[in-house]
């Protein structure tokens, strides 16, 4: 990995380079996505079936679009029983963590006859998109469905692309069923997002769409925002590690590579106060890469977006981490908890040498659907909050309104909204 002594110039160049990975930078695909969306909006199922034949090679129709009970039973028959047990253990951890996020309605009353409050209501229908192809991630199925279930969403519809023979990956099916999905449709790509957003004869419209996907899926979600809500526009995966001279170079190298193997666009960055550690990590990365199955992807990822940044002190390391606002942030220092208190921008924070990023991906419980590409400065991980909505509650008695009604009328008149003022005034004529 390239080692850079960080200065203001190199920091600007690195930040600009990382931002090139944003889905918002891929405007060349937007016209194709727009065509798919408008076709599905106008022609419904016919367009969905046409695109599934074109892109997935499967003759989709009304009779085979929904995954059947028999197909689910077949998935349970072929899935590795040890994996099923692990999925069930992970579900317990993920559910328990998200239960702690639940919000409840509240009301606050006063003696003069006012009641103010907030009513919390689950979203009615949610669509979960799950990628297909070579990248099959049952863990992402759990992370998207379970917080919706905990929130109390009434209907969870999942879409995922079929193989040429119309099959869906057994791990994906089993994870979805174990998490509590209501129905699974064999549809992928931008056409699936369009169907969920606009509704077709076979696929009912939802209120919100969540879940990762390729650039076409990301741009489709961006385009339908407003017809429905979405979780976020996810970019490529990323990890940043803050480490000092006490860190284990072998552990850090392994953790950096855990994200680099995702995608040629993935980012892996070490920020350290130790030049010696920087050199050791670089050597370990090189040695590990030769042994790993996704060697070519890793090499490309590190060539494009892999950095070891040497900084003068821990405060500079913290400043850089806050500026990059990484999806995953590991803190491997003498006192990681102290460093953590100074971190403002990160999707998920992992503390100490035994809290490596894959722990969060699979098992610990916090959600692994995280903000990318610097959006941790203003976005949060997927949570129960994403599957609820809030309504304000306002009640005033006549006795409570009377002493303030002239203030409200004056405020309205000051804005030139005389009908607003009149709405209050008529109650005291």
Tab-separated table of C-alpha atoms in Angstrom:
chain	number	residue	atom	x	y	z
A	1	UNK	CA	0.000	0.000	0.000
A	2	UNK	CA	1.159	3.528	-0.691
A	3	UNK	CA	2.430	5.385	2.388
A	4	UNK	CA	1.906	9.155	2.491
A	5	UNK	CA	3.101	11.674	5.052
A	6	UNK	CA	-0.056	13.703	5.373
A	7	UNK	CA	-0.098	17.432	4.685
A	8	UNK	CA	-2.859	19.842	3.607
A	9	UNK	CA	-2.235	19.252	-0.090
A	10	UNK	CA	-2.284	15.450	0.081
A	11	UNK	CA	-5.382	15.558	2.309
A	12	UNK	CA	-7.317	17.581	-0.285
A	13	UNK	CA	-6.238	15.209	-3.085
A	14	UNK	CA	-7.298	12.137	-1.096
A	15	UNK	CA	-10.703	13.593	-0.229
A	16	UNK	CA	-11.338	14.532	-3.857
A	17	UNK	CA	-10.311	11.043	-4.974
A	18	UNK	CA	-12.631	9.351	-2.488
A	19	UNK	CA	-15.611	11.469	-3.556
A	20	UNK	CA	-15.246	10.193	-7.139
A	21	UNK	CA	-16.787	6.929	-5.888
A	22	UNK	CA	-20.162	8.515	-5.141
A	23	UNK	CA	-23.149	7.162	-7.125
A	24	UNK	CA	-23.956	10.812	-7.823
A	25	UNK	CA	-20.865	10.885	-10.078
A	26	UNK	CA	-22.261	8.347	-12.526
A	27	UNK	CA	-24.597	10.502	-14.586
A	28	UNK	CA	-23.971	8.420	-17.722
A	29	UNK	CA	-26.301	5.736	-16.356
A	30	UNK	CA	-29.126	8.087	-15.404
A	31	UNK	CA	-30.758	8.162	-18.863
A	32	UNK	CA	-30.944	4.353	-19.009
A	33	UNK	CA	-32.408	4.235	-15.496
A	34	UNK	CA	-34.955	6.939	-16.359
A	35	UNK	CA	-36.102	4.910	-19.384
A	36	UNK	CA	-36.627	1.814	-17.233
A	37	UNK	CA	-38.545	3.752	-14.592
A	38	UNK	CA	-40.870	5.453	-17.074
A	39	UNK	CA	-41.507	2.166	-18.906
A	40	UNK	CA	-42.454	0.348	-15.689
A	41	UNK	CA	-44.576	3.294	-14.556
A	42	UNK	CA	-46.482	3.258	-17.854
A	43	UNK	CA	-46.639	-0.481	-18.591
A	44	UNK	CA	-46.384	-2.174	-15.191
A	45	UNK	CA	-45.898	-5.927	-15.197
A	46	UNK	CA	-45.272	-6.120	-18.941
A	47	UNK	CA	-42.196	-3.919	-18.612
A	48	UNK	CA	-40.985	-5.773	-15.510
A	49	UNK	CA	-41.293	-9.136	-17.283
A	50	UNK	CA	-39.542	-7.761	-20.372
A	51	UNK	CA	-36.539	-6.441	-18.396
A	52	UNK	CA	-36.241	-9.646	-16.360
A	53	UNK	CA	-35.988	-11.646	-19.595
A	54	UNK	CA	-33.458	-9.168	-21.017
A	55	UNK	CA	-31.187	-8.774	-17.974
A	56	UNK	CA	-31.643	-12.029	-16.036
A	57	UNK	CA	-32.570	-14.460	-18.802
A	58	UNK	CA	-35.703	-15.699	-17.018
A	59	UNK	CA	-39.238	-15.767	-18.459
A	60	UNK	CA	-41.060	-14.021	-15.645
A	61	UNK	CA	-44.856	-13.892	-15.541
A	62	UNK	CA	-47.748	-13.478	-13.108
A	63	UNK	CA	-47.696	-17.146	-12.141
A	64	UNK	CA	-44.001	-17.387	-11.188
A	65	UNK	CA	-43.081	-13.901	-9.925
A	66	UNK	CA	-43.700	-14.767	-6.257
A	67	UNK	CA	-41.402	-17.186	-4.438
A	68	UNK	CA	-43.579	-20.152	-3.446
A	69	UNK	CA	-43.831	-22.107	-0.212
A	70	UNK	CA	-42.304	-25.081	-2.046
A	71	UNK	CA	-39.288	-23.026	-3.133
A	72	UNK	CA	-38.778	-21.890	0.453
A	73	UNK	CA	-38.963	-25.476	1.702
A	74	UNK	CA	-36.398	-26.455	-0.927
A	75	UNK	CA	-34.093	-23.661	0.292
A	76	UNK	CA	-34.325	-24.955	3.866
A	77	UNK	CA	-33.540	-28.466	2.626
A	78	UNK	CA	-30.312	-27.441	0.865
A	79	UNK	CA	-28.919	-24.706	3.127
A	80	UNK	CA	-25.995	-25.688	5.333
A	81	UNK	CA	-27.461	-26.478	8.768
A	82	UNK	CA	-24.538	-24.821	10.561
A	83	UNK	CA	-25.129	-21.628	8.571
A	84	UNK	CA	-28.833	-21.713	9.475
A	85	UNK	CA	-27.905	-21.951	13.154
A	86	UNK	CA	-25.510	-19.005	12.824
A	87	UNK	CA	-28.202	-16.952	11.056
A	88	UNK	CA	-30.566	-17.638	13.950
A	89	UNK	CA	-27.958	-16.592	16.520
A	90	UNK	CA	-27.262	-13.393	14.581
A	91	UNK	CA	-30.996	-12.631	14.438
A	92	UNK	CA	-31.202	-12.674	18.242
A	93	UNK	CA	-28.347	-10.147	18.533
A	94	UNK	CA	-29.645	-7.880	15.770
A	95	UNK	CA	-33.214	-7.914	17.103
A	96	UNK	CA	-32.118	-7.270	20.706
A	97	UNK	CA	-30.005	-4.281	19.643
A	98	UNK	CA	-32.771	-2.733	17.545
A	99	UNK	CA	-35.449	-3.240	20.216
A	100	UNK	CA	-33.493	-0.730	22.334
A	101	UNK	CA	-34.019	1.860	19.574
A	102	UNK	CA	-37.820	1.743	19.724
A	103	UNK	CA	-39.584	5.045	20.247
A	104	UNK	CA	-43.005	5.472	21.761
A	105	UNK	CA	-45.750	8.055	21.537
A	106	UNK	CA	-45.743	10.666	24.287
A	107	UNK	CA	-48.100	13.333	25.588
A	108	UNK	CA	-47.508	16.285	27.906
A	109	UNK	CA	-50.427	18.140	29.516
A	110	UNK	CA	-50.674	21.305	31.585
A	111	UNK	CA	-53.221	22.506	34.135
A	112	UNK	CA	-54.432	25.324	31.854
A	113	UNK	CA	-55.844	22.853	29.315
A	114	UNK	CA	-53.131	22.092	26.747
A	115	UNK	CA	-51.978	18.709	25.539
A	116	UNK	CA	-48.927	18.464	23.301
A	117	UNK	CA	-47.411	15.242	22.131
A	118	UNK	CA	-45.992	13.037	19.446
A	119	UNK	CA	-47.653	9.989	17.933
A	120	UNK	CA	-45.260	7.339	16.627
A	121	UNK	CA	-46.644	5.142	13.829
A	122	UNK	CA	-44.861	2.394	11.876
A	123	UNK	CA	-44.644	2.784	8.101
A	124	UNK	CA	-47.343	0.617	6.532
A	125	UNK	CA	-45.459	-1.046	3.609
A	126	UNK	CA	-41.712	-1.386	3.063
A	127	UNK	CA	-39.844	-2.792	0.073
A	128	UNK	CA	-36.477	-4.445	0.698
A	129	UNK	CA	-34.149	-4.788	-2.285
A	130	UNK	CA	-31.627	-7.649	-2.152
A	131	UNK	CA	-28.918	-8.029	-4.833
A	132	UNK	CA	-28.463	-11.332	-6.645
A	133	UNK	CA	-25.713	-12.706	-8.860
A	134	UNK	CA	-22.324	-13.578	-7.401
A	135	UNK	CA	-22.683	-11.202	-4.450
A	136	UNK	CA	-25.109	-12.938	-2.098
A	137	UNK	CA	-25.302	-11.489	1.405
A	138	UNK	CA	-27.843	-13.090	3.785
A	139	UNK	CA	-26.469	-10.758	6.468
A	140	UNK	CA	-27.803	-7.718	4.567
A	141	UNK	CA	-31.212	-9.382	4.356
A	142	UNK	CA	-31.291	-9.577	8.151
A	143	UNK	CA	-30.060	-6.011	8.620
A	144	UNK	CA	-32.791	-4.560	6.388
A	145	UNK	CA	-35.760	-6.664	7.486
A	146	UNK	CA	-35.269	-6.949	11.264
A	147	UNK	CA	-35.415	-3.223	12.164
A	148	UNK	CA	-38.586	-2.943	10.062
A	149	UNK	CA	-40.109	-5.868	11.977
A	150	UNK	CA	-39.093	-4.357	15.318
A	151	UNK	CA	-40.643	-1.027	14.272
A	152	UNK	CA	-43.934	-2.784	13.551
A	153	UNK	CA	-44.091	-2.440	9.750
A	154	UNK	CA	-47.233	-4.262	8.620
A	155	UNK	CA	-46.025	-5.543	5.220
A	156	UNK	CA	-42.427	-6.212	4.147
A	157	UNK	CA	-42.018	-7.005	0.442
A	158	UNK	CA	-38.645	-8.226	-0.781
A	159	UNK	CA	-37.412	-8.176	-4.366
A	160	UNK	CA	-34.333	-10.005	-5.614
A	161	UNK	CA	-33.228	-10.994	-9.136
A	162	UNK	CA	-33.669	-14.637	-10.180
A	163	UNK	CA	-31.103	-16.809	-11.908
A	164	UNK	CA	-31.750	-17.983	-15.479
A	165	UNK	CA	-33.674	-20.974	-14.158
A	166	UNK	CA	-35.831	-18.779	-11.921
A	167	UNK	CA	-34.159	-19.777	-8.672
A	168	UNK	CA	-33.266	-17.470	-5.789
A	169	UNK	CA	-30.205	-18.133	-3.641
A	170	UNK	CA	-31.182	-20.448	-0.726
A	171	UNK	CA	-29.269	-18.360	1.825
A	172	UNK	CA	-31.140	-15.237	0.746
A	173	UNK	CA	-34.525	-16.988	0.978
A	174	UNK	CA	-33.868	-18.575	4.360
A	175	UNK	CA	-32.513	-15.364	5.880
A	176	UNK	CA	-35.577	-13.456	4.654
A	177	UNK	CA	-38.024	-15.991	6.041
A	178	UNK	CA	-36.207	-16.226	9.377
A	179	UNK	CA	-36.219	-12.423	9.659
A	180	UNK	CA	-39.963	-12.254	8.984
A	181	UNK	CA	-40.482	-11.179	5.363
A	182	UNK	CA	-44.087	-11.300	4.106
A	183	UNK	CA	-43.582	-11.878	0.373
A	184	UNK	CA	-40.615	-12.282	-1.998
A	185	UNK	CA	-40.697	-11.276	-5.672
A	186	UNK	CA	-38.241	-12.518	-8.306
A	187	UNK	CA	-37.365	-9.128	-9.719
A	188	UNK	CA	-34.071	-7.230	-9.709
A	189	UNK	CA	-32.436	-4.059	-10.977
A	190	UNK	CA	-33.958	-0.648	-11.587
A	191	UNK	CA	-37.176	-2.355	-12.717
A	192	UNK	CA	-37.665	-3.768	-9.211
A	193	UNK	CA	-37.234	-0.317	-7.679
A	194	UNK	CA	-39.744	1.096	-10.178
A	195	UNK	CA	-42.278	-1.631	-9.392
A	196	UNK	CA	-41.970	-1.010	-5.644
A	197	UNK	CA	-42.210	2.758	-6.093
A	198	UNK	CA	-45.120	2.944	-8.563
A	199	UNK	CA	-46.839	-0.407	-8.075
A	200	UNK	CA	-47.839	-2.945	-10.756
A	201	UNK	CA	-50.570	-5.569	-10.949
A	202	UNK	CA	-48.246	-8.144	-9.339
A	203	UNK	CA	-46.189	-5.926	-7.023
A	204	UNK	CA	-48.040	-3.478	-4.747
A	205	UNK	CA	-46.629	0.014	-4.221
A	206	UNK	CA	-44.712	0.487	-0.962
A	207	UNK	CA	-44.085	3.561	1.183
A	208	UNK	CA	-40.321	3.150	1.572
A	209	UNK	CA	-37.536	1.229	-0.208
A	210	UNK	CA	-34.370	0.057	1.543
A	211	UNK	CA	-31.469	-2.176	0.641
A	212	UNK	CA	-28.217	-2.068	-1.347
A	213	UNK	CA	-27.702	-2.658	-5.054
A	214	UNK	CA	-25.573	-1.833	-8.082
A	215	UNK	CA	-25.301	1.613	-9.681
A	216	UNK	CA	-28.607	1.145	-11.562
A	217	UNK	CA	-30.411	0.316	-8.323
A	218	UNK	CA	-28.767	3.244	-6.507
A	219	UNK	CA	-29.732	5.728	-9.234
A	220	UNK	CA	-33.255	4.293	-9.465
A	221	UNK	CA	-33.729	4.788	-5.720
A	222	UNK	CA	-32.501	8.359	-6.061
A	223	UNK	CA	-34.940	8.987	-8.927
A	224	UNK	CA	-38.053	7.598	-7.159
A	225	UNK	CA	-37.386	9.511	-3.942
A	226	UNK	CA	-40.503	11.586	-3.422
A	227	UNK	CA	-42.871	8.948	-4.801
A	228	UNK	CA	-41.600	6.862	-1.905
A	229	UNK	CA	-39.035	7.335	0.833
A	230	UNK	CA	-35.645	5.592	0.618
A	231	UNK	CA	-32.944	4.714	3.128
A	232	UNK	CA	-29.952	6.239	1.313
A	233	UNK	CA	-27.968	6.080	-1.925
A	234	UNK	CA	-25.246	3.663	-0.937
A	235	UNK	CA	-21.736	3.976	-2.338
A	236	UNK	CA	-18.872	1.467	-2.274
A	237	UNK	CA	-17.703	0.053	1.051
A	238	UNK	CA	-14.972	1.743	3.086
A	239	UNK	CA	-12.892	1.333	6.229
A	240	UNK	CA	-10.622	3.726	8.091
A	241	UNK	CA	-8.359	2.580	10.927
A	242	UNK	CA	-6.805	4.939	13.472
A	243	UNK	CA	-3.788	3.264	15.059
A	244	UNK	CA	-0.751	4.138	17.163
A	245	UNK	CA	2.513	2.316	17.857
A	246	UNK	CA	0.761	-0.193	20.166
A	247	UNK	CA	-1.346	-1.695	17.352
A	248	UNK	CA	-0.852	-5.143	15.830
A	249	UNK	CA	0.162	-4.649	12.176
A	250	UNK	CA	-1.096	-8.085	11.131
A	251	UNK	CA	-4.574	-7.448	12.554
A	252	UNK	CA	-4.820	-4.056	10.891
A	253	UNK	CA	-3.729	-5.390	7.503
A	254	UNK	CA	-6.359	-8.115	7.714
A	255	UNK	CA	-9.044	-5.569	8.604
A	256	UNK	CA	-8.144	-3.237	5.735
A	257	UNK	CA	-8.381	-6.125	3.290
A	258	UNK	CA	-11.773	-7.185	4.663
A	259	UNK	CA	-13.247	-4.132	2.917
A	260	UNK	CA	-10.925	-3.985	-0.095
A	261	UNK	CA	-12.232	-7.386	-1.249
A	262	UNK	CA	-15.787	-6.045	-1.622
A	263	UNK	CA	-15.288	-4.011	-4.749
A	264	UNK	CA	-12.648	-2.362	-6.942
A	265	UNK	CA	-14.172	0.927	-5.762
A	266	UNK	CA	-13.865	0.080	-2.056
A	267	UNK	CA	-11.676	2.254	0.139
A	268	UNK	CA	-9.228	1.066	2.835
A	269	UNK	CA	-7.281	3.677	4.803
A	270	UNK	CA	-4.924	3.497	7.782
A	271	UNK	CA	-4.182	6.708	9.673
A	272	UNK	CA	-1.286	6.256	12.089
A	273	UNK	CA	1.128	8.233	14.217
A	274	UNK	CA	3.799	5.545	13.714
A	275	UNK	CA	5.993	5.282	10.587
A	276	UNK	CA	7.194	1.900	11.802
A	277	UNK	CA	3.636	0.572	11.997
A	278	UNK	CA	2.906	2.015	8.536
A	279	UNK	CA	5.740	-0.001	6.985
A	280	UNK	CA	4.772	-3.185	8.838
A	281	UNK	CA	1.117	-2.921	7.779
A	282	UNK	CA	2.117	-2.347	4.153
A	283	UNK	CA	4.246	-5.501	4.213
A	284	UNK	CA	1.473	-7.546	5.850
A	285	UNK	CA	-1.063	-6.334	3.280
A	286	UNK	CA	1.205	-7.457	0.464
A	287	UNK	CA	1.692	-10.890	2.053
A	288	UNK	CA	-2.009	-11.422	2.784
A	289	UNK	CA	-3.116	-10.317	-0.687
A	290	UNK	CA	-1.121	-13.111	-2.344
A	291	UNK	CA	-3.130	-15.699	-0.379
A	292	UNK	CA	-6.658	-14.306	-0.655
A	293	UNK	CA	-9.284	-15.485	-3.137
A	294	UNK	CA	-10.221	-12.001	-4.400
A	295	UNK	CA	-6.631	-10.960	-5.083
A	296	UNK	CA	-7.381	-9.036	-8.299
A	297	UNK	CA	-10.243	-7.008	-6.782
A	298	UNK	CA	-8.139	-6.230	-3.692
A	299	UNK	CA	-5.168	-5.056	-5.749
A	300	UNK	CA	-7.348	-2.766	-7.852
A	301	UNK	CA	-9.139	-1.390	-4.802
A	302	UNK	CA	-5.884	-0.604	-2.986
A	303	UNK	CA	-4.351	0.883	-6.116
A	304	UNK	CA	-7.334	3.228	-6.526
A	305	UNK	CA	-8.438	4.027	-2.993
A	306	UNK	CA	-6.004	2.447	-0.516
A	307	UNK	CA	-3.827	4.704	1.656
A	308	UNK	CA	-1.576	4.572	4.687
A	309	UNK	CA	-1.418	8.096	6.072
A	310	UNK	CA	1.284	9.008	8.582
A	311	UNK	CA	0.308	11.944	10.810
A	312	UNK	CA	2.224	13.922	13.421
A	313	UNK	CA	-0.040	13.199	16.418
A	314	UNK	CA	-3.309	11.599	17.498
A	315	UNK	CA	-5.270	14.846	17.218
A	316	UNK	CA	-4.371	15.082	13.532
A	317	UNK	CA	-5.462	11.458	13.078
A	318	UNK	CA	-8.809	12.296	14.673
A	319	UNK	CA	-9.201	15.408	12.487
A	320	UNK	CA	-8.545	13.377	9.329
A	321	UNK	CA	-11.017	10.685	10.399
A	322	UNK	CA	-13.692	13.300	11.024
A	323	UNK	CA	-13.023	14.872	7.625
A	324	UNK	CA	-13.210	11.563	5.723
A	325	UNK	CA	-16.270	10.428	7.755
A	326	UNK	CA	-15.781	6.757	6.961
A	327	UNK	CA	-18.477	4.105	6.846
A	328	UNK	CA	-16.475	1.874	9.225
A	329	UNK	CA	-13.973	3.310	11.699
A	330	UNK	CA	-11.675	1.125	13.791
A	331	UNK	CA	-9.745	2.682	16.678
A	332	UNK	CA	-6.757	0.566	17.677
A	333	UNK	CA	-4.814	2.709	20.148
A	334	UNK	CA	-3.607	2.699	23.745
A	335	UNK	CA	-6.903	4.251	24.866
A	336	UNK	CA	-9.518	3.731	22.144
A	337	UNK	CA	-12.403	4.896	24.333
A	338	UNK	CA	-10.790	8.294	24.835
A	339	UNK	CA	-10.186	8.679	21.085
A	340	UNK	CA	-13.796	7.625	20.395
A	341	UNK	CA	-15.153	10.573	22.414
A	342	UNK	CA	-13.512	12.948	19.901
A	343	UNK	CA	-14.952	11.259	16.807
A	344	UNK	CA	-17.865	13.189	15.292
A	345	UNK	CA	-18.281	11.537	11.908
A	346	UNK	CA	-18.386	7.756	11.365
A	347	UNK	CA	-21.016	5.196	10.426
A	348	UNK	CA	-19.922	2.562	12.940
A	349	UNK	CA	-17.037	2.738	15.434
A	350	UNK	CA	-15.103	-0.382	16.453
A	351	UNK	CA	-12.949	-0.126	19.574
A	352	UNK	CA	-9.846	-2.191	20.342
A	353	UNK	CA	-7.957	-4.906	18.519
A	354	UNK	CA	-10.620	-7.598	18.967
A	355	UNK	CA	-13.508	-5.554	17.548
A	356	UNK	CA	-12.783	-5.943	13.856
A	357	UNK	CA	-15.227	-4.727	11.221
A	358	UNK	CA	-16.680	-8.154	10.234
A	359	UNK	CA	-17.970	-8.483	13.815
A	360	UNK	CA	-20.365	-5.659	12.955
A	361	UNK	CA	-21.136	-7.027	9.498
A	362	UNK	CA	-22.473	-10.306	10.783
A	363	UNK	CA	-23.065	-10.761	14.443
A	364	UNK	CA	-22.717	-8.030	17.076
A	365	UNK	CA	-26.191	-6.561	16.529
A	366	UNK	CA	-25.786	-2.930	15.350
A	367	UNK	CA	-26.881	-2.409	11.766
A	368	UNK	CA	-24.293	-2.769	9.003
A	369	UNK	CA	-26.247	-0.584	6.562
A	370	UNK	CA	-24.143	2.543	7.040
A	371	UNK	CA	-23.557	5.962	5.441
A	372	UNK	CA	-20.746	6.042	2.841
A	373	UNK	CA	-18.760	8.630	0.894
A	374	UNK	CA	-18.573	11.203	3.660
A	375	UNK	CA	-22.317	11.147	4.321
A	376	UNK	CA	-21.682	10.040	7.922
A	377	UNK	CA	-21.413	13.795	8.521
A	378	UNK	CA	-25.201	13.953	8.267
A	379	UNK	CA	-26.596	10.393	7.938
A	380	UNK	CA	-26.924	7.605	10.520
A	381	UNK	CA	-26.937	3.795	10.285
A	382	UNK	CA	-30.196	2.132	9.242
A	383	UNK	CA	-32.329	1.776	12.356
A	384	UNK	CA	-35.834	1.366	13.722
A	385	UNK	CA	-36.197	5.150	13.226
A	386	UNK	CA	-36.130	4.563	9.458
A	387	UNK	CA	-39.346	2.550	9.647
A	388	UNK	CA	-41.501	4.881	11.716
A	389	UNK	CA	-43.052	8.281	11.195
A	390	UNK	CA	-44.095	10.862	13.756
A	391	UNK	CA	-47.203	13.020	13.985
A	392	UNK	CA	-47.427	16.081	16.220
A	393	UNK	CA	-50.381	16.217	18.634
A	394	UNK	CA	-51.837	19.601	19.631
A	395	UNK	CA	-54.817	20.261	21.882
A	396	UNK	CA	-55.788	23.626	23.437
A	397	UNK	CA	-58.891	24.335	25.468
A	398	UNK	CA	-60.660	27.694	25.060
A	399	UNK	CA	-59.191	28.748	28.397
A	400	UNK	CA	-55.664	27.930	27.192
A	401	UNK	CA	-56.081	29.695	23.848
A	402	UNK	CA	-57.710	32.874	25.121
A	403	UNK	CA	-54.671	34.577	26.726
A	404	UNK	CA	-52.511	34.044	23.607
A	405	UNK	CA	-54.981	34.443	20.739
A	406	UNK	CA	-54.074	38.074	20.036
A	407	UNK	CA	-50.374	37.139	19.817
A	408	UNK	CA	-51.160	34.522	17.159
A	409	UNK	CA	-53.366	36.953	15.228
A	410	UNK	CA	-50.615	39.601	15.288
A	411	UNK	CA	-48.015	37.095	14.087
A	412	UNK	CA	-50.270	36.004	11.214
A	413	UNK	CA	-51.094	39.580	10.219
A	414	UNK	CA	-47.371	40.429	10.238
A	415	UNK	CA	-46.902	37.757	7.575
A	416	UNK	CA	-49.826	39.075	5.581
A	417	UNK	CA	-51.883	35.933	6.191
A	418	UNK	CA	-55.163	37.448	7.275
A	419	UNK	CA	-57.142	34.208	6.883
A	420	UNK	CA	-54.788	32.614	9.393
A	421	UNK	CA	-55.445	35.453	11.802
A	422	UNK	CA	-59.196	35.217	11.193
A	423	UNK	CA	-59.196	31.481	11.979
A	424	UNK	CA	-58.133	32.361	15.529
A	425	UNK	CA	-60.107	35.616	15.815
A	426	UNK	CA	-63.547	34.140	15.061
A	427	UNK	CA	-63.331	31.956	18.163
A	428	UNK	CA	-63.358	35.038	20.436
A	429	UNK	CA	-65.907	37.297	18.715
